[in-house]
Tab-separated table of C-alpha atoms in Angstrom:
chain	number	residue	atom	x	y	z
A	1144	SER	CA	0.000	0.000	0.000
A	1145	SER	CA	1.167	3.499	-0.757
A	1146	ALA	CA	0.943	6.551	1.497
A	1147	GLU	CA	1.691	10.239	1.096
A	1148	VAL	CA	2.425	13.090	3.494
A	1149	TYR	CA	1.298	16.675	2.938
A	1150	ASP	CA	3.619	19.607	3.670
A	1151	PRO	CA	1.480	22.767	4.133
A	1152	ALA	CA	4.537	25.020	3.909
A	1153	LEU	CA	5.384	23.703	0.441
A	1154	ASP	CA	1.757	22.941	-0.481
A	1155	GLU	CA	2.706	19.561	-1.889
A	1156	TRP	CA	2.317	15.843	-1.274
A	1157	THR	CA	5.371	13.608	-0.895
A	1158	PRO	CA	5.160	9.802	-1.241
A	1159	LEU	CA	6.231	7.677	1.723
A	1160	PRO	CA	7.813	4.225	1.467
A	1161	SER	CA	5.276	1.494	0.703
A	1162	MET	CA	3.761	-0.471	3.562
A	1163	SER	CA	4.440	-4.182	3.778
A	1164	THR	CA	0.814	-5.141	3.058
A	1165	LEU	CA	-1.798	-3.948	0.576
A	1166	ARG	CA	-4.681	-2.633	2.710
A	1167	TYR	CA	-8.334	-1.764	2.168
A	1168	LYS	CA	-10.638	0.147	4.580
A	1169	CYS	CA	-7.857	0.922	7.037
A	1170	VAL	CA	-7.758	3.897	9.429
A	1171	GLY	CA	-4.874	6.333	9.829
A	1172	VAL	CA	-4.005	8.345	12.940
A	1173	THR	CA	-0.968	10.287	14.166
A	1174	TRP	CA	0.084	9.301	17.682
A	1175	GLN	CA	3.243	9.905	19.705
A	1176	GLY	CA	4.966	11.506	16.736
A	1177	LYS	CA	4.325	8.536	14.440
A	1178	ILE	CA	1.766	7.603	11.781
A	1179	TYR	CA	-0.370	4.533	12.503
A	1180	VAL	CA	-2.403	2.653	9.888
A	1181	VAL	CA	-4.763	0.333	11.746
A	1182	GLY	CA	-7.047	-2.509	10.697
A	1183	GLY	CA	-8.536	-3.008	7.286
A	1184	PHE	CA	-8.417	-5.950	4.942
A	1185	ALA	CA	-5.137	-7.142	3.490
A	1186	GLU	CA	-4.274	-8.922	0.273
A	1187	ARG	CA	-3.819	-12.641	0.773
A	1188	GLY	CA	-0.560	-14.248	-0.161
A	1189	ASP	CA	-2.278	-16.511	-2.712
A	1190	SER	CA	-3.872	-13.593	-4.597
A	1191	ASP	CA	-2.949	-13.186	-8.242
A	1192	LEU	CA	-2.486	-9.943	-10.140
A	1193	ASN	CA	-5.763	-10.308	-12.041
A	1194	MET	CA	-8.032	-10.784	-9.026
A	1195	LEU	CA	-7.112	-9.334	-5.642
A	1196	THR	CA	-8.509	-11.372	-2.765
A	1197	PHE	CA	-8.798	-9.593	0.570
A	1198	SER	CA	-8.981	-11.284	3.946
A	1199	PRO	CA	-9.342	-9.940	7.487
A	1200	GLN	CA	-6.062	-9.261	9.258
A	1201	ARG	CA	-6.632	-9.221	13.000
A	1202	SER	CA	-3.067	-8.129	13.677
A	1203	SER	CA	-2.937	-5.590	10.876
A	1204	ALA	CA	-1.439	-2.350	12.086
A	1205	GLU	CA	1.643	-0.616	10.791
A	1206	VAL	CA	3.458	2.405	12.163
A	1207	PHE	CA	5.645	4.813	10.207
A	1208	ASP	CA	8.631	6.189	12.098
A	1209	THR	CA	9.240	9.654	10.652
A	1210	ARG	CA	12.816	9.713	11.940
A	1211	ALA	CA	13.792	6.268	10.698
A	1212	GLY	CA	11.713	6.635	7.526
A	1213	ARG	CA	10.279	3.108	7.616
A	1214	TRP	CA	7.111	1.137	8.396
A	1215	ASP	CA	7.021	-1.423	11.226
A	1216	LEU	CA	4.314	-3.987	11.995
A	1217	VAL	CA	2.426	-3.651	15.304
A	1218	ALA	CA	1.042	-7.108	16.017
A	1219	GLY	CA	-2.452	-7.394	17.493
A	1220	MET	CA	-3.193	-3.687	17.733
A	1221	TRP	CA	-6.711	-4.215	16.305
A	1222	GLN	CA	-8.235	-7.539	17.356
A	1223	LEU	CA	-11.528	-7.433	15.427
A	1224	ASP	CA	-12.022	-8.936	11.978
A	1225	VAL	CA	-14.098	-5.876	11.028
A	1226	PRO	CA	-11.990	-2.752	10.285
A	1227	PRO	CA	-12.302	0.214	12.674
A	1228	ASN	CA	-14.515	3.145	11.741
A	1229	GLN	CA	-12.453	5.912	13.350
A	1230	ILE	CA	-9.514	6.181	15.729
A	1231	VAL	CA	-8.524	9.562	17.156
A	1232	ALA	CA	-5.810	10.740	19.536
A	1233	VAL	CA	-6.725	12.801	22.609
A	1234	ASP	CA	-4.227	13.867	25.260
A	1235	GLY	CA	-1.735	11.178	24.229
A	1236	LYS	CA	-4.341	8.385	24.139
A	1237	LEU	CA	-6.127	6.593	21.297
A	1238	PHE	CA	-9.926	6.291	21.264
A	1239	SER	CA	-12.301	4.288	19.065
A	1240	SER	CA	-16.101	4.217	18.956
A	1241	GLY	CA	-16.917	1.410	16.549
A	1242	ASP	CA	-16.137	-0.332	13.294
A	1243	CYS	CA	-17.023	0.176	9.638
A	1244	LEU	CA	-20.204	-1.914	9.988
A	1245	LYS	CA	-21.302	-0.472	13.329
A	1246	PRO	CA	-19.909	3.062	13.863
A	1247	TRP	CA	-21.280	3.188	17.414
A	1248	LYS	CA	-20.978	0.110	19.659
A	1249	GLY	CA	-22.667	1.707	22.676
A	1250	HIS	CA	-19.430	2.797	24.346
A	1251	ILE	CA	-15.972	4.259	23.699
A	1252	GLU	CA	-12.781	2.209	23.811
A	1253	MET	CA	-9.237	3.334	24.635
A	1254	TYR	CA	-6.054	1.633	23.473
A	1255	ASN	CA	-3.837	0.184	26.195
A	1256	GLY	CA	-0.336	0.199	24.723
A	1257	MET	CA	1.143	-1.754	27.629
A	1258	LEU	CA	-1.253	-4.679	27.148
A	1259	ASN	CA	-1.751	-4.090	23.407
A	1260	MET	CA	-5.547	-4.194	23.705
A	1261	TRP	CA	-8.620	-1.933	23.675
A	1262	ASP	CA	-10.464	-1.311	26.968
A	1263	GLU	CA	-13.930	0.158	27.474
A	1264	VAL	CA	-13.737	3.676	28.905
A	1265	ASP	CA	-15.492	4.016	32.264
A	1266	GLY	CA	-18.684	6.050	32.019
A	1267	SER	CA	-18.708	5.999	28.208
A	1268	CYS	CA	-21.812	3.830	27.747
A	1269	PHE	CA	-24.386	5.957	25.975
A	1270	GLN	CA	-27.338	5.478	23.656
A	1271	ILE	CA	-26.684	7.011	20.242
A	1272	SER	CA	-29.407	5.082	18.518
A	1273	THR	CA	-30.231	4.530	14.875
A	1274	SER	CA	-33.266	6.752	15.496
A	1275	SER	CA	-33.291	10.363	16.628
A	1276	GLY	CA	-34.316	9.732	20.215
A	1277	THR	CA	-36.150	13.051	20.324
A	1278	ASN	CA	-39.511	13.384	22.024
A	1279	ASP	CA	-40.589	16.313	19.852
A	1280	GLU	CA	-44.043	15.526	18.471
A	1281	HIS	CA	-43.104	17.339	15.251
A	1282	TRP	CA	-40.429	14.713	14.580
A	1283	PRO	CA	-41.743	11.182	13.939
A	1284	PRO	CA	-39.335	8.190	14.109
A	1285	MET	CA	-36.200	8.762	12.017
A	1286	GLU	CA	-33.284	6.758	10.676
A	1287	ARG	CA	-29.670	7.688	11.288
A	1288	LEU	CA	-27.793	8.695	8.149
A	1289	TYR	CA	-24.319	9.040	9.585
A	1290	LEU	CA	-22.243	9.249	12.748
A	1291	THR	CA	-18.726	10.648	12.893
A	1292	MET	CA	-16.294	11.619	15.642
A	1293	ALA	CA	-13.771	14.452	16.038
A	1294	PRO	CA	-11.512	15.423	18.978
A	1295	ILE	CA	-11.326	18.969	20.357
A	1296	GLY	CA	-9.148	19.391	23.426
A	1297	THR	CA	-9.994	16.585	25.855
A	1298	GLN	CA	-13.464	16.123	24.391
A	1299	LEU	CA	-14.823	13.804	21.718
A	1300	TYR	CA	-17.537	15.316	19.527
A	1301	PHE	CA	-19.965	12.932	17.833
A	1302	LEU	CA	-22.001	14.365	14.957
A	1303	ALA	CA	-25.116	12.336	14.139
A	1304	GLY	CA	-27.486	13.048	11.266
A	1305	TYR	CA	-31.056	11.741	11.011
A	1306	ARG	CA	-33.916	11.911	8.540
A	1307	MET	CA	-37.535	10.875	8.738
A	1308	ALA	CA	-38.123	7.376	7.421
A	1309	GLY	CA	-39.327	7.526	3.845
A	1310	GLU	CA	-38.832	11.292	3.536
A	1311	SER	CA	-35.788	13.256	2.412
A	1312	SER	CA	-37.044	16.825	2.761
A	1313	ARG	CA	-35.794	17.386	6.322
A	1314	THR	CA	-32.652	16.419	8.217
A	1315	LEU	CA	-31.898	16.615	11.926
A	1316	SER	CA	-28.294	16.981	13.139
A	1317	THR	CA	-27.315	16.348	16.760
A	1318	VAL	CA	-23.955	16.721	18.510
A	1319	TYR	CA	-23.033	14.522	21.472
A	1320	ILE	CA	-19.948	15.400	23.540
A	1321	PHE	CA	-17.883	13.096	25.751
A	1322	ASP	CA	-15.261	14.602	28.076
A	1323	THR	CA	-12.399	12.110	28.367
A	1324	SER	CA	-11.048	13.917	31.457
A	1325	ALA	CA	-14.310	13.778	33.432
A	1326	THR	CA	-14.856	11.224	36.191
A	1327	VAL	CA	-18.658	11.616	36.343
A	1328	ASP	CA	-21.332	12.913	33.970
A	1329	ALA	CA	-18.958	12.904	31.018
A	1330	TRP	CA	-21.723	13.062	28.381
A	1331	ARG	CA	-23.703	16.079	27.236
A	1332	SER	CA	-25.452	17.044	24.022
A	1333	LEU	CA	-26.228	20.184	22.071
A	1334	ALA	CA	-29.653	21.206	20.842
A	1335	PRO	CA	-30.672	19.388	17.628
A	1336	MET	CA	-30.564	21.457	14.451
A	1337	GLU	CA	-33.167	21.047	11.736
A	1338	GLU	CA	-32.166	21.508	8.100
A	1339	GLU	CA	-34.095	21.373	4.866
A	1340	GLY	CA	-33.198	18.877	2.169
A	1341	GLU	CA	-31.360	15.586	2.191
A	1342	LYS	CA	-27.895	15.682	3.710
A	1343	GLU	CA	-25.266	12.992	3.893
A	1344	LEU	CA	-21.752	12.979	5.277
A	1345	CYS	CA	-19.386	11.352	2.796
A	1346	SER	CA	-16.286	11.473	5.002
A	1347	HIS	CA	-15.094	11.905	8.576
A	1348	CYS	CA	-14.984	15.181	10.464
A	1349	CYS	CA	-11.746	17.060	10.918
A	1350	VAL	CA	-10.726	19.907	13.214
A	1351	VAL	CA	-9.316	23.133	11.785
A	1352	GLN	CA	-7.876	25.839	14.035
A	1353	LEU	CA	-8.469	29.339	12.699
A	1354	TYR	CA	-6.121	32.158	13.602
């Protein structure tokens, strides 16, 4: 698999050395000064050039050392057969909320580098359902269109979008916030925002600091 790094000062992309394994649906995150590519499906050794066959790689994670300029395998960093949906770094820790088939598993997980495993974060259990969960009589049951996560400071922001079942004329967006530094009552939410027209999120959120 190939990877590139963007230099904003030069406004250009520079190719990095190729990873050891061809990957599909992997997740990238910068952590502790290195670039991690976690999960995904990897090309099997018996694949031919005409038909690529992908198989789950439970130990598939590679890290790029910017100083050494090489990729190294991190065995067992992602234990699930299903690739992760998002992994973000907050205050020197890695957090995940789900996989590509189920973006919200009902709780948040944090990576334990000492044990090389993901642990459920205390107090992170929360219901972000596939419906809106609102009691407003003007909003009948709705289906969730998307759910994405972005870190700001010590907080994780989850943006969820809903629409009424069978109707695309109105969309409801809701933001849920989890404070990773809190010991109690870590969850809160912002007021839902109604928008006209169908809206879908085709990618993950990112954080941009404006000066």
